[in-house]
């Protein structure tokens, strides 16, 4: 399913780029750049859906677990949303468009919580998550590999390049530590 997510986002990006009817090359390039922002919003929607599902199922288990899960997701989401906002700005969205788009994706999280409450039976929810989790990971991997990493490779100054590399290692280290908990 991870590969399905990567390939889906790759195909979506290519179809959207190729179907752009703009003949002015400068305008075409600007509109195609915005496609990355839309793909990021799609990946963010599935991510927020998963967060909503996690919050909803946690509250079904216990109030305390629900509050703890909500707090953990909020702590994770704050830097994540700043990163998504930066990607949208880099993709050509203005600040107001980016803010409205981010708020819209947050509503998908609410839908996820309501979906979790509707699927009180954990077997149905597990089946749903079995497909959504890897697909979402694939979408974010595609965005990272196609948009973020090439931009990081453009940095030629040693100081900022080293800082980026240290931050990358810090992120990998943090994820590794979280898997041990």
JSON list of C-alpha atoms in Angstrom, two decimals:
[
{"chain": "A", "resi": 1, "resn": "UNK", "atom": "CA", "xyz": [0.00, 0.00, 0.00]},
{"chain": "A", "resi": 2, "resn": "UNK", "atom": "CA", "xyz": [2.95, 2.37, 0.52]},
{"chain": "A", "resi": 3, "resn": "UNK", "atom": "CA", "xyz": [3.89, 1.90, -3.12]},
{"chain": "A", "resi": 4, "resn": "UNK", "atom": "CA", "xyz": [0.27, 2.46, -4.08]},
{"chain": "A", "resi": 5, "resn": "UNK", "atom": "CA", "xyz": [0.36, 5.81, -2.26]},
{"chain": "A", "resi": 6, "resn": "UNK", "atom": "CA", "xyz": [3.64, 6.83, -3.93]},
{"chain": "A", "resi": 7, "resn": "UNK", "atom": "CA", "xyz": [2.44, 5.81, -7.37]},
{"chain": "A", "resi": 8, "resn": "UNK", "atom": "CA", "xyz": [-1.00, 7.40, -6.92]},
{"chain": "A", "resi": 9, "resn": "UNK", "atom": "CA", "xyz": [0.53, 10.73, -6.02]},
{"chain": "A", "resi": 10, "resn": "UNK", "atom": "CA", "xyz": [3.07, 10.45, -8.86]},
{"chain": "A", "resi": 11, "resn": "UNK", "atom": "CA", "xyz": [0.35, 9.69, -11.41]},
{"chain": "A", "resi": 12, "resn": "UNK", "atom": "CA", "xyz": [-1.88, 12.48, -10.05]},
{"chain": "A", "resi": 13, "resn": "UNK", "atom": "CA", "xyz": [0.94, 14.99, -10.32]},
{"chain": "A", "resi": 14, "resn": "UNK", "atom": "CA", "xyz": [1.79, 13.97, -13.90]},
{"chain": "A", "resi": 15, "resn": "UNK", "atom": "CA", "xyz": [-1.85, 13.93, -15.03]},
{"chain": "A", "resi": 16, "resn": "UNK", "atom": "CA", "xyz": [-2.43, 17.38, -13.53]},
{"chain": "A", "resi": 17, "resn": "UNK", "atom": "CA", "xyz": [0.76, 18.77, -15.11]},
{"chain": "A", "resi": 18, "resn": "UNK", "atom": "CA", "xyz": [0.03, 17.28, -18.53]},
{"chain": "A", "resi": 19, "resn": "UNK", "atom": "CA", "xyz": [-3.61, 18.37, -18.52]},
{"chain": "A", "resi": 20, "resn": "UNK", "atom": "CA", "xyz": [-2.71, 22.01, -17.85]},
{"chain": "A", "resi": 21, "resn": "UNK", "atom": "CA", "xyz": [-4.04, 23.89, -20.92]},
{"chain": "A", "resi": 22, "resn": "UNK", "atom": "CA", "xyz": [-1.93, 27.02, -20.28]},
{"chain": "A", "resi": 23, "resn": "UNK", "atom": "CA", "xyz": [0.23, 27.85, -23.33]},
{"chain": "A", "resi": 24, "resn": "UNK", "atom": "CA", "xyz": [2.30, 30.63, -21.73]},
{"chain": "A", "resi": 25, "resn": "UNK", "atom": "CA", "xyz": [5.32, 28.72, -20.38]},
{"chain": "A", "resi": 26, "resn": "UNK", "atom": "CA", "xyz": [5.86, 31.02, -17.38]},
{"chain": "A", "resi": 27, "resn": "UNK", "atom": "CA", "xyz": [2.21, 30.78, -16.27]},
{"chain": "A", "resi": 28, "resn": "UNK", "atom": "CA", "xyz": [2.21, 27.02, -16.93]},
{"chain": "A", "resi": 29, "resn": "UNK", "atom": "CA", "xyz": [5.27, 26.58, -14.69]},
{"chain": "A", "resi": 30, "resn": "UNK", "atom": "CA", "xyz": [3.61, 28.65, -11.92]},
{"chain": "A", "resi": 31, "resn": "UNK", "atom": "CA", "xyz": [0.37, 26.61, -12.10]},
{"chain": "A", "resi": 32, "resn": "UNK", "atom": "CA", "xyz": [2.27, 23.30, -12.18]},
{"chain": "A", "resi": 33, "resn": "UNK", "atom": "CA", "xyz": [4.22, 24.37, -9.09]},
{"chain": "A", "resi": 34, "resn": "UNK", "atom": "CA", "xyz": [0.90, 24.79, -7.26]},
{"chain": "A", "resi": 35, "resn": "UNK", "atom": "CA", "xyz": [0.10, 21.12, -7.95]},
{"chain": "A", "resi": 36, "resn": "UNK", "atom": "CA", "xyz": [2.60, 20.11, -5.25]},
{"chain": "A", "resi": 37, "resn": "UNK", "atom": "CA", "xyz": [0.58, 22.18, -2.78]},
{"chain": "A", "resi": 38, "resn": "UNK", "atom": "CA", "xyz": [-2.63, 20.41, -3.76]},
{"chain": "A", "resi": 39, "resn": "UNK", "atom": "CA", "xyz": [-0.98, 17.01, -3.42]},
{"chain": "A", "resi": 40, "resn": "UNK", "atom": "CA", "xyz": [0.29, 18.03, 0.00]},
{"chain": "A", "resi": 41, "resn": "UNK", "atom": "CA", "xyz": [-3.27, 18.97, 0.96]},
{"chain": "A", "resi": 42, "resn": "UNK", "atom": "CA", "xyz": [-4.49, 15.55, -0.17]},
{"chain": "A", "resi": 43, "resn": "UNK", "atom": "CA", "xyz": [-1.83, 13.80, 1.91]},
{"chain": "A", "resi": 44, "resn": "UNK", "atom": "CA", "xyz": [-2.64, 16.09, 4.83]},
{"chain": "A", "resi": 45, "resn": "UNK", "atom": "CA", "xyz": [-6.33, 15.15, 4.54]},
{"chain": "A", "resi": 46, "resn": "UNK", "atom": "CA", "xyz": [-5.55, 11.45, 4.85]},
{"chain": "A", "resi": 47, "resn": "UNK", "atom": "CA", "xyz": [-3.15, 12.19, 7.73]},
{"chain": "A", "resi": 48, "resn": "UNK", "atom": "CA", "xyz": [-5.80, 14.21, 9.56]},
{"chain": "A", "resi": 49, "resn": "UNK", "atom": "CA", "xyz": [-8.36, 11.47, 8.89]},
{"chain": "A", "resi": 50, "resn": "UNK", "atom": "CA", "xyz": [-6.01, 9.04, 10.65]},
{"chain": "A", "resi": 51, "resn": "UNK", "atom": "CA", "xyz": [-5.59, 11.44, 13.56]},
{"chain": "A", "resi": 52, "resn": "UNK", "atom": "CA", "xyz": [-9.34, 11.74, 13.88]},
{"chain": "A", "resi": 53, "resn": "UNK", "atom": "CA", "xyz": [-9.68, 7.96, 13.81]},
{"chain": "A", "resi": 54, "resn": "UNK", "atom": "CA", "xyz": [-7.02, 7.69, 16.53]},
{"chain": "A", "resi": 55, "resn": "UNK", "atom": "CA", "xyz": [-8.75, 10.27, 18.73]},
{"chain": "A", "resi": 56, "resn": "UNK", "atom": "CA", "xyz": [-12.18, 8.71, 18.22]},
{"chain": "A", "resi": 57, "resn": "UNK", "atom": "CA", "xyz": [-11.05, 5.16, 18.98]},
{"chain": "A", "resi": 58, "resn": "UNK", "atom": "CA", "xyz": [-9.09, 6.38, 22.00]},
{"chain": "A", "resi": 59, "resn": "UNK", "atom": "CA", "xyz": [-12.15, 8.02, 23.50]},
{"chain": "A", "resi": 60, "resn": "UNK", "atom": "CA", "xyz": [-14.10, 4.80, 22.84]},
{"chain": "A", "resi": 61, "resn": "UNK", "atom": "CA", "xyz": [-11.55, 2.99, 25.02]},
{"chain": "A", "resi": 62, "resn": "UNK", "atom": "CA", "xyz": [-11.46, 5.53, 27.84]},
{"chain": "A", "resi": 63, "resn": "UNK", "atom": "CA", "xyz": [-11.74, 9.25, 28.48]},
{"chain": "A", "resi": 64, "resn": "UNK", "atom": "CA", "xyz": [-8.19, 9.40, 29.87]},
{"chain": "A", "resi": 65, "resn": "UNK", "atom": "CA", "xyz": [-6.72, 7.65, 26.81]},
{"chain": "A", "resi": 66, "resn": "UNK", "atom": "CA", "xyz": [-8.72, 9.98, 24.56]},
{"chain": "A", "resi": 67, "resn": "UNK", "atom": "CA", "xyz": [-7.34, 13.09, 26.26]},
{"chain": "A", "resi": 68, "resn": "UNK", "atom": "CA", "xyz": [-3.78, 11.69, 26.17]},
{"chain": "A", "resi": 69, "resn": "UNK", "atom": "CA", "xyz": [-4.05, 10.79, 22.48]},
{"chain": "A", "resi": 70, "resn": "UNK", "atom": "CA", "xyz": [-5.50, 14.19, 21.64]},
{"chain": "A", "resi": 71, "resn": "UNK", "atom": "CA", "xyz": [-2.65, 15.95, 23.47]},
{"chain": "A", "resi": 72, "resn": "UNK", "atom": "CA", "xyz": [-0.02, 13.81, 21.71]},
{"chain": "A", "resi": 73, "resn": "UNK", "atom": "CA", "xyz": [-1.54, 14.49, 18.30]},
{"chain": "A", "resi": 74, "resn": "UNK", "atom": "CA", "xyz": [-1.76, 18.23, 18.98]},
{"chain": "A", "resi": 75, "resn": "UNK", "atom": "CA", "xyz": [1.93, 18.30, 19.97]},
{"chain": "A", "resi": 76, "resn": "UNK", "atom": "CA", "xyz": [2.80, 16.43, 16.77]},
{"chain": "A", "resi": 77, "resn": "UNK", "atom": "CA", "xyz": [0.54, 18.56, 14.59]},
{"chain": "A", "resi": 78, "resn": "UNK", "atom": "CA", "xyz": [1.82, 22.01, 15.53]},
{"chain": "A", "resi": 79, "resn": "UNK", "atom": "CA", "xyz": [5.23, 21.69, 13.80]},
{"chain": "A", "resi": 80, "resn": "UNK", "atom": "CA", "xyz": [3.65, 19.53, 11.08]},
{"chain": "A", "resi": 81, "resn": "UNK", "atom": "CA", "xyz": [1.16, 22.27, 10.20]},
{"chain": "A", "resi": 82, "resn": "UNK", "atom": "CA", "xyz": [3.94, 24.87, 10.03]},
{"chain": "A", "resi": 83, "resn": "UNK", "atom": "CA", "xyz": [5.76, 22.62, 7.56]},
{"chain": "A", "resi": 84, "resn": "UNK", "atom": "CA", "xyz": [2.61, 22.12, 5.49]},
{"chain": "A", "resi": 85, "resn": "UNK", "atom": "CA", "xyz": [1.98, 25.86, 5.52]},
{"chain": "A", "resi": 86, "resn": "UNK", "atom": "CA", "xyz": [5.53, 26.47, 4.25]},
{"chain": "A", "resi": 87, "resn": "UNK", "atom": "CA", "xyz": [5.04, 23.92, 1.45]},
{"chain": "A", "resi": 88, "resn": "UNK", "atom": "CA", "xyz": [1.81, 25.67, 0.42]},
{"chain": "A", "resi": 89, "resn": "UNK", "atom": "CA", "xyz": [3.51, 29.07, 0.40]},
{"chain": "A", "resi": 90, "resn": "UNK", "atom": "CA", "xyz": [6.41, 27.65, -1.63]},
{"chain": "A", "resi": 91, "resn": "UNK", "atom": "CA", "xyz": [3.86, 26.17, -4.04]},
{"chain": "A", "resi": 92, "resn": "UNK", "atom": "CA", "xyz": [2.41, 29.58, -4.80]},
{"chain": "A", "resi": 93, "resn": "UNK", "atom": "CA", "xyz": [-0.47, 29.86, -2.34]},
{"chain": "A", "resi": 94, "resn": "UNK", "atom": "CA", "xyz": [-0.79, 33.23, -0.65]},
{"chain": "A", "resi": 95, "resn": "UNK", "atom": "CA", "xyz": [-1.00, 33.28, 3.16]},
{"chain": "A", "resi": 96, "resn": "UNK", "atom": "CA", "xyz": [-4.80, 33.52, 3.27]},
{"chain": "A", "resi": 97, "resn": "UNK", "atom": "CA", "xyz": [-5.29, 30.68, 0.73]},
{"chain": "A", "resi": 98, "resn": "UNK", "atom": "CA", "xyz": [-2.82, 28.50, 2.63]},
{"chain": "A", "resi": 99, "resn": "UNK", "atom": "CA", "xyz": [-4.53, 29.20, 5.96]},
{"chain": "A", "resi": 100, "resn": "UNK", "atom": "CA", "xyz": [-7.99, 28.39, 4.56]},
{"chain": "A", "resi": 101, "resn": "UNK", "atom": "CA", "xyz": [-6.68, 25.20, 2.96]},
{"chain": "A", "resi": 102, "resn": "UNK", "atom": "CA", "xyz": [-5.05, 24.10, 6.23]},
{"chain": "A", "resi": 103, "resn": "UNK", "atom": "CA", "xyz": [-8.28, 24.74, 8.14]},
{"chain": "A", "resi": 104, "resn": "UNK", "atom": "CA", "xyz": [-10.21, 22.70, 5.56]},
{"chain": "A", "resi": 105, "resn": "UNK", "atom": "CA", "xyz": [-7.89, 19.72, 6.00]},
{"chain": "A", "resi": 106, "resn": "UNK", "atom": "CA", "xyz": [-8.37, 19.96, 9.77]},
{"chain": "A", "resi": 107, "resn": "UNK", "atom": "CA", "xyz": [-12.09, 19.34, 9.27]},
{"chain": "A", "resi": 108, "resn": "UNK", "atom": "CA", "xyz": [-11.19, 15.94, 7.79]},
{"chain": "A", "resi": 109, "resn": "UNK", "atom": "CA", "xyz": [-9.80, 15.07, 11.23]},
{"chain": "A", "resi": 110, "resn": "UNK", "atom": "CA", "xyz": [-13.22, 15.73, 12.72]},
{"chain": "A", "resi": 111, "resn": "UNK", "atom": "CA", "xyz": [-14.71, 13.45, 10.07]},
{"chain": "A", "resi": 112, "resn": "UNK", "atom": "CA", "xyz": [-12.20, 10.76, 11.10]},
{"chain": "A", "resi": 113, "resn": "UNK", "atom": "CA", "xyz": [-13.28, 11.01, 14.75]},
{"chain": "A", "resi": 114, "resn": "UNK", "atom": "CA", "xyz": [-16.94, 10.70, 13.74]},
{"chain": "A", "resi": 115, "resn": "UNK", "atom": "CA", "xyz": [-16.08, 7.72, 11.51]},
{"chain": "A", "resi": 116, "resn": "UNK", "atom": "CA", "xyz": [-14.32, 6.02, 14.44]},
{"chain": "A", "resi": 117, "resn": "UNK", "atom": "CA", "xyz": [-17.39, 6.51, 16.60]},
{"chain": "A", "resi": 118, "resn": "UNK", "atom": "CA", "xyz": [-19.55, 5.02, 13.84]},
{"chain": "A", "resi": 119, "resn": "UNK", "atom": "CA", "xyz": [-17.24, 1.99, 13.53]},
{"chain": "A", "resi": 120, "resn": "UNK", "atom": "CA", "xyz": [-17.34, 0.96, 17.16]},
{"chain": "A", "resi": 121, "resn": "UNK", "atom": "CA", "xyz": [-16.37, -2.54, 16.08]},
{"chain": "A", "resi": 122, "resn": "UNK", "atom": "CA", "xyz": [-12.56, -2.54, 16.05]},
{"chain": "A", "resi": 123, "resn": "UNK", "atom": "CA", "xyz": [-12.33, -5.20, 13.29]},
{"chain": "A", "resi": 124, "resn": "UNK", "atom": "CA", "xyz": [-13.92, -2.86, 10.74]},
{"chain": "A", "resi": 125, "resn": "UNK", "atom": "CA", "xyz": [-11.67, -0.02, 11.84]},
{"chain": "A", "resi": 126, "resn": "UNK", "atom": "CA", "xyz": [-8.53, -2.19, 11.69]},
{"chain": "A", "resi": 127, "resn": "UNK", "atom": "CA", "xyz": [-9.38, -3.18, 8.11]},
{"chain": "A", "resi": 128, "resn": "UNK", "atom": "CA", "xyz": [-9.85, 0.45, 7.17]},
{"chain": "A", "resi": 129, "resn": "UNK", "atom": "CA", "xyz": [-6.57, 1.50, 8.82]},
{"chain": "A", "resi": 130, "resn": "UNK", "atom": "CA", "xyz": [-4.69, -1.36, 7.14]},
{"chain": "A", "resi": 131, "resn": "UNK", "atom": "CA", "xyz": [-5.19, 0.44, 3.81]},
{"chain": "A", "resi": 132, "resn": "UNK", "atom": "CA", "xyz": [-5.19, 4.10, 4.83]},
{"chain": "A", "resi": 133, "resn": "UNK", "atom": "CA", "xyz": [-1.97, 4.13, 6.93]},
{"chain": "A", "resi": 134, "resn": "UNK", "atom": "CA", "xyz": [0.44, 2.90, 4.23]},
{"chain": "A", "resi": 135, "resn": "UNK", "atom": "CA", "xyz": [-1.30, 4.94, 1.52]},
{"chain": "A", "resi": 136, "resn": "UNK", "atom": "CA", "xyz": [-0.82, 8.11, 3.59]},
{"chain": "A", "resi": 137, "resn": "UNK", "atom": "CA", "xyz": [2.83, 7.25, 4.21]},
{"chain": "A", "resi": 138, "resn": "UNK", "atom": "CA", "xyz": [3.30, 6.75, 0.46]},
{"chain": "A", "resi": 139, "resn": "UNK", "atom": "CA", "xyz": [1.76, 10.14, -0.27]},
{"chain": "A", "resi": 140, "resn": "UNK", "atom": "CA", "xyz": [4.08, 11.93, 2.13]},
{"chain": "A", "resi": 141, "resn": "UNK", "atom": "CA", "xyz": [7.08, 9.96, 0.83]},
{"chain": "A", "resi": 142, "resn": "UNK", "atom": "CA", "xyz": [6.23, 11.06, -2.71]},
{"chain": "A", "resi": 143, "resn": "UNK", "atom": "CA", "xyz": [6.02, 14.72, -1.67]},
{"chain": "A", "resi": 144, "resn": "UNK", "atom": "CA", "xyz": [9.33, 14.44, 0.19]},
{"chain": "A", "resi": 145, "resn": "UNK", "atom": "CA", "xyz": [11.13, 12.66, -2.63]},
{"chain": "A", "resi": 146, "resn": "UNK", "atom": "CA", "xyz": [9.74, 14.76, -5.48]},
{"chain": "A", "resi": 147, "resn": "UNK", "atom": "CA", "xyz": [9.61, 18.21, -3.89]},
{"chain": "A", "resi": 148, "resn": "UNK", "atom": "CA", "xyz": [11.47, 18.59, -0.62]},
{"chain": "A", "resi": 149, "resn": "UNK", "atom": "CA", "xyz": [14.64, 16.51, -1.18]},
{"chain": "A", "resi": 150, "resn": "UNK", "atom": "CA", "xyz": [15.47, 18.08, -4.59]},
{"chain": "A", "resi": 151, "resn": "UNK", "atom": "CA", "xyz": [15.13, 21.51, -3.01]},
{"chain": "A", "resi": 152, "resn": "UNK", "atom": "CA", "xyz": [17.47, 20.49, -0.19]},
{"chain": "A", "resi": 153, "resn": "UNK", "atom": "CA", "xyz": [19.98, 19.31, -2.80]},
{"chain": "A", "resi": 154, "resn": "UNK", "atom": "CA", "xyz": [20.06, 22.81, -4.33]},
{"chain": "A", "resi": 155, "resn": "UNK", "atom": "CA", "xyz": [21.75, 24.23, -1.21]},
{"chain": "A", "resi": 156, "resn": "UNK", "atom": "CA", "xyz": [25.43, 24.85, -2.07]},
{"chain": "A", "resi": 157, "resn": "UNK", "atom": "CA", "xyz": [26.59, 26.65, 1.07]},
{"chain": "A", "resi": 158, "resn": "UNK", "atom": "CA", "xyz": [28.22, 24.26, 3.57]},
{"chain": "A", "resi": 159, "resn": "UNK", "atom": "CA", "xyz": [26.73, 25.79, 6.76]},
{"chain": "A", "resi": 160, "resn": "UNK", "atom": "CA", "xyz": [23.04, 25.59, 5.84]},
{"chain": "A", "resi": 161, "resn": "UNK", "atom": "CA", "xyz": [23.59, 22.21, 4.11]},
{"chain": "A", "resi": 162, "resn": "UNK", "atom": "CA", "xyz": [25.14, 20.81, 7.31]},
{"chain": "A", "resi": 163, "resn": "UNK", "atom": "CA", "xyz": [22.27, 22.25, 9.37]},
{"chain": "A", "resi": 164, "resn": "UNK", "atom": "CA", "xyz": [19.73, 20.57, 7.06]},
{"chain": "A", "resi": 165, "resn": "UNK", "atom": "CA", "xyz": [21.60, 17.26, 7.36]},
{"chain": "A", "resi": 166, "resn": "UNK", "atom": "CA", "xyz": [21.74, 17.49, 11.16]},
{"chain": "A", "resi": 167, "resn": "UNK", "atom": "CA", "xyz": [17.98, 18.22, 11.26]},
{"chain": "A", "resi": 168, "resn": "UNK", "atom": "CA", "xyz": [17.35, 15.23, 8.98]},
{"chain": "A", "resi": 169, "resn": "UNK", "atom": "CA", "xyz": [19.39, 12.98, 11.29]},
{"chain": "A", "resi": 170, "resn": "UNK", "atom": "CA", "xyz": [17.55, 14.45, 14.30]},
{"chain": "A", "resi": 171, "resn": "UNK", "atom": "CA", "xyz": [14.20, 13.54, 12.72]},
{"chain": "A", "resi": 172, "resn": "UNK", "atom": "CA", "xyz": [15.37, 10.00, 11.96]},
{"chain": "A", "resi": 173, "resn": "UNK", "atom": "CA", "xyz": [16.69, 9.68, 15.50]},
{"chain": "A", "resi": 174, "resn": "UNK", "atom": "CA", "xyz": [13.43, 10.92, 17.01]},
{"chain": "A", "resi": 175, "resn": "UNK", "atom": "CA", "xyz": [11.43, 8.43, 14.94]},
{"chain": "A", "resi": 176, "resn": "UNK", "atom": "CA", "xyz": [13.78, 5.63, 15.96]},
{"chain": "A", "resi": 177, "resn": "UNK", "atom": "CA", "xyz": [13.38, 6.52, 19.64]},
{"chain": "A", "resi": 178, "resn": "UNK", "atom": "CA", "xyz": [9.61, 6.57, 19.30]},
{"chain": "A", "resi": 179, "resn": "UNK", "atom": "CA", "xyz": [9.58, 3.04, 17.88]},
{"chain": "A", "resi": 180, "resn": "UNK", "atom": "CA", "xyz": [11.41, 1.81, 20.99]},
{"chain": "A", "resi": 181, "resn": "UNK", "atom": "CA", "xyz": [8.81, 3.23, 23.37]}
]
